[in-house]
């Protein structure tokens, strides 16, 4: 394509040869989901066509001013071999500020929804959850009061580290959010509406977050996150289960079971006696919200 043809194409697209307004480069980057190296190539091509976007330095400065600031630090984590090494953890330290930032952004853009009454009008539902993949663990925030809340566009990373998501490593990285989550659950509000916190993730992740031993081996007699049902009773109709199998778990029962487990010596083979609770819950999210 010749230079004249390029100019004609750009004119047809409504682009002039003058410098676009500030923010155009970031808008292009966001809409096309371009990494910085691809945006550089696009800037070079646009410059040859007479369109000069603002510098990458200015774009990065604008982005930094508009988004919450991440913090990084080295923390001790356990490897698969049981060795302790220092691992960089990148995280957003102020959870409530992050929630407020994105809710204000969604409101300004008219994106908030209560899904036709599924969410009560006086509530904002916040999801916290994580997953390990590609060598790293990502702990994220999602606001449910938007359309397609599980999409990548609405998934905000809160904490990332390159290590296995063992209970010890999760406690090390996510423990900073324990008191913040407790405060939000107790009295968190935004724009006069109550903040309701949910936990999401696969079964293994949620088991670790609530201090359960999981479904494997002799310590997996009570694997359910929500009740005390024995593994062997799960295939039975509820009418044929023992009364104790239907007892619900709660943060209070988790704490009580853990206390009894530790008082009895904290030996894993005895976990079934204490409903398989062997560690403290990492975050105090109500179990019926998991």
JSON list of N, CA and C in Angstrom, two decimals, residues 4-74:
[
{"chain": "A", "resi": 4, "resn": "UNK", "atom": "N", "xyz": [0.08, 7.39, -0.31]},
{"chain": "A", "resi": 4, "resn": "UNK", "atom": "CA", "xyz": [-1.18, 8.07, -0.61]},
{"chain": "A", "resi": 4, "resn": "UNK", "atom": "C", "xyz": [-2.38, 7.19, -0.28]},
{"chain": "A", "resi": 5, "resn": "UNK", "atom": "N", "xyz": [-2.25, 5.89, -0.57]},
{"chain": "A", "resi": 5, "resn": "UNK", "atom": "CA", "xyz": [-3.35, 4.97, -0.25]},
{"chain": "A", "resi": 5, "resn": "UNK", "atom": "C", "xyz": [-3.56, 4.89, 1.26]},
{"chain": "A", "resi": 6, "resn": "UNK", "atom": "N", "xyz": [-2.45, 4.91, 2.01]},
{"chain": "A", "resi": 6, "resn": "UNK", "atom": "CA", "xyz": [-2.55, 4.90, 3.46]},
{"chain": "A", "resi": 6, "resn": "UNK", "atom": "C", "xyz": [-3.29, 6.14, 3.96]},
{"chain": "A", "resi": 7, "resn": "UNK", "atom": "N", "xyz": [-2.93, 7.30, 3.38]},
{"chain": "A", "resi": 7, "resn": "UNK", "atom": "CA", "xyz": [-3.59, 8.54, 3.79]},
{"chain": "A", "resi": 7, "resn": "UNK", "atom": "C", "xyz": [-5.08, 8.50, 3.47]},
{"chain": "A", "resi": 8, "resn": "UNK", "atom": "N", "xyz": [-5.42, 7.98, 2.27]},
{"chain": "A", "resi": 8, "resn": "UNK", "atom": "CA", "xyz": [-6.83, 7.88, 1.90]},
{"chain": "A", "resi": 8, "resn": "UNK", "atom": "C", "xyz": [-7.58, 6.97, 2.86]},
{"chain": "A", "resi": 9, "resn": "UNK", "atom": "N", "xyz": [-6.96, 5.86, 3.23]},
{"chain": "A", "resi": 9, "resn": "UNK", "atom": "CA", "xyz": [-7.60, 4.92, 4.16]},
{"chain": "A", "resi": 9, "resn": "UNK", "atom": "C", "xyz": [-7.86, 5.56, 5.51]},
{"chain": "A", "resi": 10, "resn": "UNK", "atom": "N", "xyz": [-6.88, 6.34, 5.97]},
{"chain": "A", "resi": 10, "resn": "UNK", "atom": "CA", "xyz": [-7.02, 7.00, 7.26]},
{"chain": "A", "resi": 10, "resn": "UNK", "atom": "C", "xyz": [-8.10, 8.08, 7.21]},
{"chain": "A", "resi": 11, "resn": "UNK", "atom": "N", "xyz": [-8.18, 8.80, 6.10]},
{"chain": "A", "resi": 11, "resn": "UNK", "atom": "CA", "xyz": [-9.23, 9.81, 5.96]},
{"chain": "A", "resi": 11, "resn": "UNK", "atom": "C", "xyz": [-10.61, 9.18, 5.98]},
{"chain": "A", "resi": 12, "resn": "UNK", "atom": "N", "xyz": [-10.74, 8.05, 5.28]},
{"chain": "A", "resi": 12, "resn": "UNK", "atom": "CA", "xyz": [-12.02, 7.34, 5.26]},
{"chain": "A", "resi": 12, "resn": "UNK", "atom": "C", "xyz": [-12.41, 6.88, 6.66]},
{"chain": "A", "resi": 13, "resn": "UNK", "atom": "N", "xyz": [-11.40, 6.58, 7.50]},
{"chain": "A", "resi": 13, "resn": "UNK", "atom": "CA", "xyz": [-11.68, 6.13, 8.87]},
{"chain": "A", "resi": 13, "resn": "UNK", "atom": "C", "xyz": [-11.94, 7.30, 9.81]},
{"chain": "A", "resi": 14, "resn": "UNK", "atom": "N", "xyz": [-11.88, 8.52, 9.29]},
{"chain": "A", "resi": 14, "resn": "UNK", "atom": "CA", "xyz": [-12.15, 9.69, 10.11]},
{"chain": "A", "resi": 14, "resn": "UNK", "atom": "C", "xyz": [-10.97, 10.18, 10.89]},
{"chain": "A", "resi": 15, "resn": "UNK", "atom": "N", "xyz": [-9.76, 9.77, 10.51]},
{"chain": "A", "resi": 15, "resn": "UNK", "atom": "CA", "xyz": [-8.55, 10.18, 11.21]},
{"chain": "A", "resi": 15, "resn": "UNK", "atom": "C", "xyz": [-7.86, 11.28, 10.41]},
{"chain": "A", "resi": 16, "resn": "UNK", "atom": "N", "xyz": [-7.45, 12.33, 11.09]},
{"chain": "A", "resi": 16, "resn": "UNK", "atom": "CA", "xyz": [-6.75, 13.42, 10.43]},
{"chain": "A", "resi": 16, "resn": "UNK", "atom": "C", "xyz": [-5.25, 13.25, 10.62]},
{"chain": "A", "resi": 17, "resn": "UNK", "atom": "N", "xyz": [-4.51, 14.13, 9.97]},
{"chain": "A", "resi": 17, "resn": "UNK", "atom": "CA", "xyz": [-3.05, 14.06, 10.09]},
{"chain": "A", "resi": 17, "resn": "UNK", "atom": "C", "xyz": [-2.54, 14.86, 11.28]},
{"chain": "A", "resi": 18, "resn": "UNK", "atom": "N", "xyz": [-3.42, 15.50, 12.02]},
{"chain": "A", "resi": 18, "resn": "UNK", "atom": "CA", "xyz": [-2.99, 16.21, 13.21]},
{"chain": "A", "resi": 18, "resn": "UNK", "atom": "C", "xyz": [-2.84, 15.23, 14.37]},
{"chain": "A", "resi": 19, "resn": "UNK", "atom": "N", "xyz": [-2.25, 15.70, 15.45]},
{"chain": "A", "resi": 19, "resn": "UNK", "atom": "CA", "xyz": [-2.05, 14.85, 16.63]},
{"chain": "A", "resi": 19, "resn": "UNK", "atom": "C", "xyz": [-3.39, 14.61, 17.32]},
{"chain": "A", "resi": 20, "resn": "UNK", "atom": "N", "xyz": [-3.79, 13.35, 17.52]},
{"chain": "A", "resi": 20, "resn": "UNK", "atom": "CA", "xyz": [-5.04, 13.06, 18.23]},
{"chain": "A", "resi": 20, "resn": "UNK", "atom": "C", "xyz": [-4.98, 13.56, 19.66]},
{"chain": "A", "resi": 21, "resn": "UNK", "atom": "N", "xyz": [-6.13, 13.70, 20.28]},
{"chain": "A", "resi": 21, "resn": "UNK", "atom": "CA", "xyz": [-6.19, 14.19, 21.65]},
{"chain": "A", "resi": 21, "resn": "UNK", "atom": "C", "xyz": [-5.56, 13.20, 22.62]},
{"chain": "A", "resi": 22, "resn": "UNK", "atom": "N", "xyz": [-5.16, 13.73, 23.76]},
{"chain": "A", "resi": 22, "resn": "UNK", "atom": "CA", "xyz": [-4.54, 12.89, 24.77]},
{"chain": "A", "resi": 22, "resn": "UNK", "atom": "C", "xyz": [-5.48, 11.76, 25.17]},
{"chain": "A", "resi": 23, "resn": "UNK", "atom": "N", "xyz": [-4.90, 10.58, 25.35]},
{"chain": "A", "resi": 23, "resn": "UNK", "atom": "CA", "xyz": [-5.70, 9.41, 25.73]},
{"chain": "A", "resi": 23, "resn": "UNK", "atom": "C", "xyz": [-6.05, 8.51, 24.57]},
{"chain": "A", "resi": 24, "resn": "UNK", "atom": "N", "xyz": [-5.85, 9.00, 23.33]},
{"chain": "A", "resi": 24, "resn": "UNK", "atom": "CA", "xyz": [-6.18, 8.18, 22.17]},
{"chain": "A", "resi": 24, "resn": "UNK", "atom": "C", "xyz": [-5.34, 6.91, 22.13]},
{"chain": "A", "resi": 25, "resn": "UNK", "atom": "N", "xyz": [-4.04, 7.05, 22.41]},
{"chain": "A", "resi": 25, "resn": "UNK", "atom": "CA", "xyz": [-3.16, 5.88, 22.40]},
{"chain": "A", "resi": 25, "resn": "UNK", "atom": "C", "xyz": [-3.59, 4.83, 23.40]},
{"chain": "A", "resi": 26, "resn": "UNK", "atom": "N", "xyz": [-3.95, 5.27, 24.61]},
{"chain": "A", "resi": 26, "resn": "UNK", "atom": "CA", "xyz": [-4.40, 4.32, 25.63]},
{"chain": "A", "resi": 26, "resn": "UNK", "atom": "C", "xyz": [-5.73, 3.68, 25.23]},
{"chain": "A", "resi": 27, "resn": "UNK", "atom": "N", "xyz": [-6.60, 4.46, 24.59]},
{"chain": "A", "resi": 27, "resn": "UNK", "atom": "CA", "xyz": [-7.87, 3.91, 24.13]},
{"chain": "A", "resi": 27, "resn": "UNK", "atom": "C", "xyz": [-7.65, 2.83, 23.08]},
{"chain": "A", "resi": 28, "resn": "UNK", "atom": "N", "xyz": [-6.72, 3.09, 22.16]},
{"chain": "A", "resi": 28, "resn": "UNK", "atom": "CA", "xyz": [-6.39, 2.09, 21.14]},
{"chain": "A", "resi": 28, "resn": "UNK", "atom": "C", "xyz": [-5.81, 0.84, 21.80]},
{"chain": "A", "resi": 29, "resn": "UNK", "atom": "N", "xyz": [-4.92, 1.05, 22.75]},
{"chain": "A", "resi": 29, "resn": "UNK", "atom": "CA", "xyz": [-4.30, -0.09, 23.46]},
{"chain": "A", "resi": 29, "resn": "UNK", "atom": "C", "xyz": [-5.34, -0.94, 24.17]},
{"chain": "A", "resi": 30, "resn": "UNK", "atom": "N", "xyz": [-6.30, -0.27, 24.83]},
{"chain": "A", "resi": 30, "resn": "UNK", "atom": "CA", "xyz": [-7.32, -1.00, 25.57]},
{"chain": "A", "resi": 30, "resn": "UNK", "atom": "C", "xyz": [-8.30, -1.71, 24.65]},
{"chain": "A", "resi": 31, "resn": "UNK", "atom": "N", "xyz": [-8.78, -1.00, 23.61]},
{"chain": "A", "resi": 31, "resn": "UNK", "atom": "CA", "xyz": [-9.78, -1.58, 22.72]},
{"chain": "A", "resi": 31, "resn": "UNK", "atom": "C", "xyz": [-9.23, -2.77, 21.93]},
{"chain": "A", "resi": 32, "resn": "UNK", "atom": "N", "xyz": [-7.97, -2.67, 21.52]},
{"chain": "A", "resi": 32, "resn": "UNK", "atom": "CA", "xyz": [-7.36, -3.75, 20.75]},
{"chain": "A", "resi": 32, "resn": "UNK", "atom": "C", "xyz": [-6.60, -4.76, 21.61]},
{"chain": "A", "resi": 33, "resn": "UNK", "atom": "N", "xyz": [-6.54, -4.46, 22.93]},
{"chain": "A", "resi": 33, "resn": "UNK", "atom": "CA", "xyz": [-5.84, -5.31, 23.89]},
{"chain": "A", "resi": 33, "resn": "UNK", "atom": "C", "xyz": [-4.39, -5.57, 23.44]},
{"chain": "A", "resi": 34, "resn": "UNK", "atom": "N", "xyz": [-3.72, -4.46, 23.13]},
{"chain": "A", "resi": 34, "resn": "UNK", "atom": "CA", "xyz": [-2.34, -4.55, 22.63]},
{"chain": "A", "resi": 34, "resn": "UNK", "atom": "C", "xyz": [-1.34, -4.48, 23.78]},
{"chain": "A", "resi": 35, "resn": "UNK", "atom": "N", "xyz": [-0.32, -5.33, 23.78]},
{"chain": "A", "resi": 35, "resn": "UNK", "atom": "CA", "xyz": [0.80, -5.12, 24.71]},
{"chain": "A", "resi": 35, "resn": "UNK", "atom": "C", "xyz": [1.60, -3.91, 24.27]},
{"chain": "A", "resi": 36, "resn": "UNK", "atom": "N", "xyz": [2.46, -3.43, 25.15]},
{"chain": "A", "resi": 36, "resn": "UNK", "atom": "CA", "xyz": [3.21, -2.21, 24.86]},
{"chain": "A", "resi": 36, "resn": "UNK", "atom": "C", "xyz": [4.07, -2.35, 23.60]},
{"chain": "A", "resi": 37, "resn": "UNK", "atom": "N", "xyz": [4.69, -3.52, 23.38]},
{"chain": "A", "resi": 37, "resn": "UNK", "atom": "CA", "xyz": [5.57, -3.66, 22.22]},
{"chain": "A", "resi": 37, "resn": "UNK", "atom": "C", "xyz": [4.79, -3.57, 20.90]},
{"chain": "A", "resi": 38, "resn": "UNK", "atom": "N", "xyz": [3.55, -4.07, 20.90]},
{"chain": "A", "resi": 38, "resn": "UNK", "atom": "CA", "xyz": [2.74, -3.96, 19.69]},
{"chain": "A", "resi": 38, "resn": "UNK", "atom": "C", "xyz": [2.24, -2.53, 19.49]},
{"chain": "A", "resi": 39, "resn": "UNK", "atom": "N", "xyz": [1.96, -1.84, 20.59]},
{"chain": "A", "resi": 39, "resn": "UNK", "atom": "CA", "xyz": [1.54, -0.45, 20.48]},
{"chain": "A", "resi": 39, "resn": "UNK", "atom": "C", "xyz": [2.66, 0.41, 19.92]},
{"chain": "A", "resi": 40, "resn": "UNK", "atom": "N", "xyz": [3.90, 0.09, 20.29]},
{"chain": "A", "resi": 40, "resn": "UNK", "atom": "CA", "xyz": [5.05, 0.84, 19.74]},
{"chain": "A", "resi": 40, "resn": "UNK", "atom": "C", "xyz": [5.10, 0.71, 18.22]},
{"chain": "A", "resi": 41, "resn": "UNK", "atom": "N", "xyz": [4.89, -0.50, 17.72]},
{"chain": "A", "resi": 41, "resn": "UNK", "atom": "CA", "xyz": [4.91, -0.72, 16.27]},
{"chain": "A", "resi": 41, "resn": "UNK", "atom": "C", "xyz": [3.78, 0.06, 15.60]},
{"chain": "A", "resi": 42, "resn": "UNK", "atom": "N", "xyz": [2.61, 0.07, 16.25]},
{"chain": "A", "resi": 42, "resn": "UNK", "atom": "CA", "xyz": [1.48, 0.81, 15.68]},
{"chain": "A", "resi": 42, "resn": "UNK", "atom": "C", "xyz": [1.77, 2.31, 15.67]},
{"chain": "A", "resi": 43, "resn": "UNK", "atom": "N", "xyz": [2.39, 2.82, 16.74]},
{"chain": "A", "resi": 43, "resn": "UNK", "atom": "CA", "xyz": [2.75, 4.24, 16.80]},
{"chain": "A", "resi": 43, "resn": "UNK", "atom": "C", "xyz": [3.70, 4.60, 15.67]},
{"chain": "A", "resi": 44, "resn": "UNK", "atom": "N", "xyz": [4.67, 3.72, 15.42]},
{"chain": "A", "resi": 44, "resn": "UNK", "atom": "CA", "xyz": [5.63, 3.99, 14.35]},
{"chain": "A", "resi": 44, "resn": "UNK", "atom": "C", "xyz": [4.93, 4.06, 12.99]},
{"chain": "A", "resi": 45, "resn": "UNK", "atom": "N", "xyz": [4.00, 3.15, 12.75]},
{"chain": "A", "resi": 45, "resn": "UNK", "atom": "CA", "xyz": [3.27, 3.15, 11.47]},
{"chain": "A", "resi": 45, "resn": "UNK", "atom": "C", "xyz": [2.40, 4.39, 11.36]},
{"chain": "A", "resi": 46, "resn": "UNK", "atom": "N", "xyz": [1.70, 4.77, 12.44]},
{"chain": "A", "resi": 46, "resn": "UNK", "atom": "CA", "xyz": [0.86, 5.95, 12.40]},
{"chain": "A", "resi": 46, "resn": "UNK", "atom": "C", "xyz": [1.69, 7.22, 12.19]},
{"chain": "A", "resi": 47, "resn": "UNK", "atom": "N", "xyz": [2.87, 7.26, 12.80]},
{"chain": "A", "resi": 47, "resn": "UNK", "atom": "CA", "xyz": [3.74, 8.42, 12.63]},
{"chain": "A", "resi": 47, "resn": "UNK", "atom": "C", "xyz": [4.15, 8.58, 11.16]},
{"chain": "A", "resi": 48, "resn": "UNK", "atom": "N", "xyz": [4.44, 7.46, 10.49]},
{"chain": "A", "resi": 48, "resn": "UNK", "atom": "CA", "xyz": [4.79, 7.51, 9.06]},
{"chain": "A", "resi": 48, "resn": "UNK", "atom": "C", "xyz": [3.63, 8.01, 8.22]},
{"chain": "A", "resi": 49, "resn": "UNK", "atom": "N", "xyz": [2.41, 7.81, 8.73]},
{"chain": "A", "resi": 49, "resn": "UNK", "atom": "CA", "xyz": [1.22, 8.25, 8.01]},
{"chain": "A", "resi": 49, "resn": "UNK", "atom": "C", "xyz": [0.78, 9.65, 8.42]},
{"chain": "A", "resi": 50, "resn": "UNK", "atom": "N", "xyz": [1.59, 10.31, 9.26]},
{"chain": "A", "resi": 50, "resn": "UNK", "atom": "CA", "xyz": [1.27, 11.69, 9.65]},
{"chain": "A", "resi": 50, "resn": "UNK", "atom": "C", "xyz": [0.43, 11.82, 10.89]},
{"chain": "A", "resi": 51, "resn": "UNK", "atom": "N", "xyz": [0.22, 10.74, 11.62]},
{"chain": "A", "resi": 51, "resn": "UNK", "atom": "CA", "xyz": [-0.57, 10.77, 12.86]},
{"chain": "A", "resi": 51, "resn": "UNK", "atom": "C", "xyz": [0.36, 10.45, 14.02]},
{"chain": "A", "resi": 52, "resn": "UNK", "atom": "N", "xyz": [0.51, 11.40, 14.92]},
{"chain": "A", "resi": 52, "resn": "UNK", "atom": "CA", "xyz": [1.45, 11.25, 16.01]},
{"chain": "A", "resi": 52, "resn": "UNK", "atom": "C", "xyz": [0.72, 11.10, 17.34]},
{"chain": "A", "resi": 53, "resn": "UNK", "atom": "N", "xyz": [0.78, 9.91, 17.89]},
{"chain": "A", "resi": 53, "resn": "UNK", "atom": "CA", "xyz": [0.21, 9.69, 19.22]},
{"chain": "A", "resi": 53, "resn": "UNK", "atom": "C", "xyz": [1.16, 10.23, 20.27]},
{"chain": "A", "resi": 54, "resn": "UNK", "atom": "N", "xyz": [0.63, 10.48, 21.47]},
{"chain": "A", "resi": 54, "resn": "UNK", "atom": "CA", "xyz": [1.49, 10.93, 22.56]},
{"chain": "A", "resi": 54, "resn": "UNK", "atom": "C", "xyz": [2.51, 9.85, 22.90]},
{"chain": "A", "resi": 55, "resn": "UNK", "atom": "N", "xyz": [3.59, 10.24, 23.55]},
{"chain": "A", "resi": 55, "resn": "UNK", "atom": "CA", "xyz": [4.69, 9.32, 23.82]},
{"chain": "A", "resi": 55, "resn": "UNK", "atom": "C", "xyz": [4.27, 8.21, 24.79]},
{"chain": "A", "resi": 56, "resn": "UNK", "atom": "N", "xyz": [5.00, 7.11, 24.73]},
{"chain": "A", "resi": 56, "resn": "UNK", "atom": "CA", "xyz": [4.73, 6.01, 25.65]},
{"chain": "A", "resi": 56, "resn": "UNK", "atom": "C", "xyz": [4.92, 6.45, 27.09]},
{"chain": "A", "resi": 57, "resn": "UNK", "atom": "N", "xyz": [5.89, 7.31, 27.33]},
{"chain": "A", "resi": 57, "resn": "UNK", "atom": "CA", "xyz": [6.13, 7.81, 28.69]},
{"chain": "A", "resi": 57, "resn": "UNK", "atom": "C", "xyz": [4.89, 8.53, 29.22]},
{"chain": "A", "resi": 58, "resn": "UNK", "atom": "N", "xyz": [4.27, 9.38, 28.40]},
{"chain": "A", "resi": 58, "resn": "UNK", "atom": "CA", "xyz": [3.07, 10.10, 28.83]},
{"chain": "A", "resi": 58, "resn": "UNK", "atom": "C", "xyz": [1.89, 9.14, 29.03]},
{"chain": "A", "resi": 59, "resn": "UNK", "atom": "N", "xyz": [1.79, 8.14, 28.14]},
{"chain": "A", "resi": 59, "resn": "UNK", "atom": "CA", "xyz": [0.70, 7.18, 28.28]},
{"chain": "A", "resi": 59, "resn": "UNK", "atom": "C", "xyz": [0.84, 6.37, 29.56]},
{"chain": "A", "resi": 60, "resn": "UNK", "atom": "N", "xyz": [2.06, 5.95, 29.85]},
{"chain": "A", "resi": 60, "resn": "UNK", "atom": "CA", "xyz": [2.28, 5.19, 31.08]},
{"chain": "A", "resi": 60, "resn": "UNK", "atom": "C", "xyz": [2.00, 6.06, 32.31]},
{"chain": "A", "resi": 61, "resn": "UNK", "atom": "N", "xyz": [2.38, 7.33, 32.26]},
{"chain": "A", "resi": 61, "resn": "UNK", "atom": "CA", "xyz": [2.13, 8.23, 33.38]},
{"chain": "A", "resi": 61, "resn": "UNK", "atom": "C", "xyz": [0.62, 8.43, 33.59]},
{"chain": "A", "resi": 62, "resn": "UNK", "atom": "N", "xyz": [-0.12, 8.59, 32.49]},
{"chain": "A", "resi": 62, "resn": "UNK", "atom": "CA", "xyz": [-1.57, 8.73, 32.58]},
{"chain": "A", "resi": 62, "resn": "UNK", "atom": "C", "xyz": [-2.19, 7.48, 33.17]},
{"chain": "A", "resi": 63, "resn": "UNK", "atom": "N", "xyz": [-1.71, 6.32, 32.72]},
{"chain": "A", "resi": 63, "resn": "UNK", "atom": "CA", "xyz": [-2.24, 5.05, 33.21]},
{"chain": "A", "resi": 63, "resn": "UNK", "atom": "C", "xyz": [-1.95, 4.88, 34.70]},
{"chain": "A", "resi": 64, "resn": "UNK", "atom": "N", "xyz": [-0.74, 5.24, 35.11]},
{"chain": "A", "resi": 64, "resn": "UNK", "atom": "CA", "xyz": [-0.36, 5.10, 36.52]},
{"chain": "A", "resi": 64, "resn": "UNK", "atom": "C", "xyz": [-1.21, 6.00, 37.41]},
{"chain": "A", "resi": 65, "resn": "UNK", "atom": "N", "xyz": [-1.55, 7.20, 36.91]},
{"chain": "A", "resi": 65, "resn": "UNK", "atom": "CA", "xyz": [-2.35, 8.12, 37.70]},
{"chain": "A", "resi": 65, "resn": "UNK", "atom": "C", "xyz": [-3.81, 7.68, 37.80]},
{"chain": "A", "resi": 66, "resn": "UNK", "atom": "N", "xyz": [-4.27, 6.91, 36.80]},
{"chain": "A", "resi": 66, "resn": "UNK", "atom": "CA", "xyz": [-5.68, 6.52, 36.76]},
{"chain": "A", "resi": 66, "resn": "UNK", "atom": "C", "xyz": [-5.96, 5.22, 37.48]},
{"chain": "A", "resi": 67, "resn": "UNK", "atom": "N", "xyz": [-4.93, 4.41, 37.72]},
{"chain": "A", "resi": 67, "resn": "UNK", "atom": "CA", "xyz": [-5.13, 3.09, 38.31]},
{"chain": "A", "resi": 67, "resn": "UNK", "atom": "C", "xyz": [-4.55, 3.03, 39.72]},
{"chain": "A", "resi": 68, "resn": "UNK", "atom": "N", "xyz": [-5.08, 2.13, 40.56]},
{"chain": "A", "resi": 68, "resn": "UNK", "atom": "CA", "xyz": [-4.47, 1.91, 41.87]},
{"chain": "A", "resi": 68, "resn": "UNK", "atom": "C", "xyz": [-3.02, 1.47, 41.72]},
{"chain": "A", "resi": 69, "resn": "UNK", "atom": "N", "xyz": [-2.20, 1.82, 42.69]},
{"chain": "A", "resi": 69, "resn": "UNK", "atom": "CA", "xyz": [-0.77, 1.55, 42.62]},
{"chain": "A", "resi": 69, "resn": "UNK", "atom": "C", "xyz": [-0.43, 0.21, 43.26]},
{"chain": "A", "resi": 70, "resn": "UNK", "atom": "N", "xyz": [0.27, -0.62, 42.50]},
{"chain": "A", "resi": 70, "resn": "UNK", "atom": "CA", "xyz": [0.71, -1.92, 43.01]},
{"chain": "A", "resi": 70, "resn": "UNK", "atom": "C", "xyz": [1.98, -1.75, 43.85]},
{"chain": "A", "resi": 71, "resn": "UNK", "atom": "N", "xyz": [2.13, -2.65, 44.81]},
{"chain": "A", "resi": 71, "resn": "UNK", "atom": "CA", "xyz": [3.32, -2.73, 45.65]},
{"chain": "A", "resi": 71, "resn": "UNK", "atom": "C", "xyz": [3.99, -4.07, 45.42]},
{"chain": "A", "resi": 72, "resn": "UNK", "atom": "N", "xyz": [5.30, -4.12, 45.51]},
{"chain": "A", "resi": 72, "resn": "UNK", "atom": "CA", "xyz": [6.04, -5.37, 45.33]},
{"chain": "A", "resi": 72, "resn": "UNK", "atom": "C", "xyz": [7.00, -5.57, 46.49]},
{"chain": "A", "resi": 73, "resn": "UNK", "atom": "N", "xyz": [7.11, -6.81, 46.94]},
{"chain": "A", "resi": 73, "resn": "UNK", "atom": "CA", "xyz": [8.08, -7.14, 47.98]},
{"chain": "A", "resi": 73, "resn": "UNK", "atom": "C", "xyz": [8.45, -8.61, 47.89]},
{"chain": "A", "resi": 74, "resn": "UNK", "atom": "N", "xyz": [9.61, -8.96, 48.39]},
{"chain": "A", "resi": 74, "resn": "UNK", "atom": "CA", "xyz": [10.05, -10.36, 48.45]},
{"chain": "A", "resi": 74, "resn": "UNK", "atom": "C", "xyz": [9.60, -10.97, 49.76]}
]
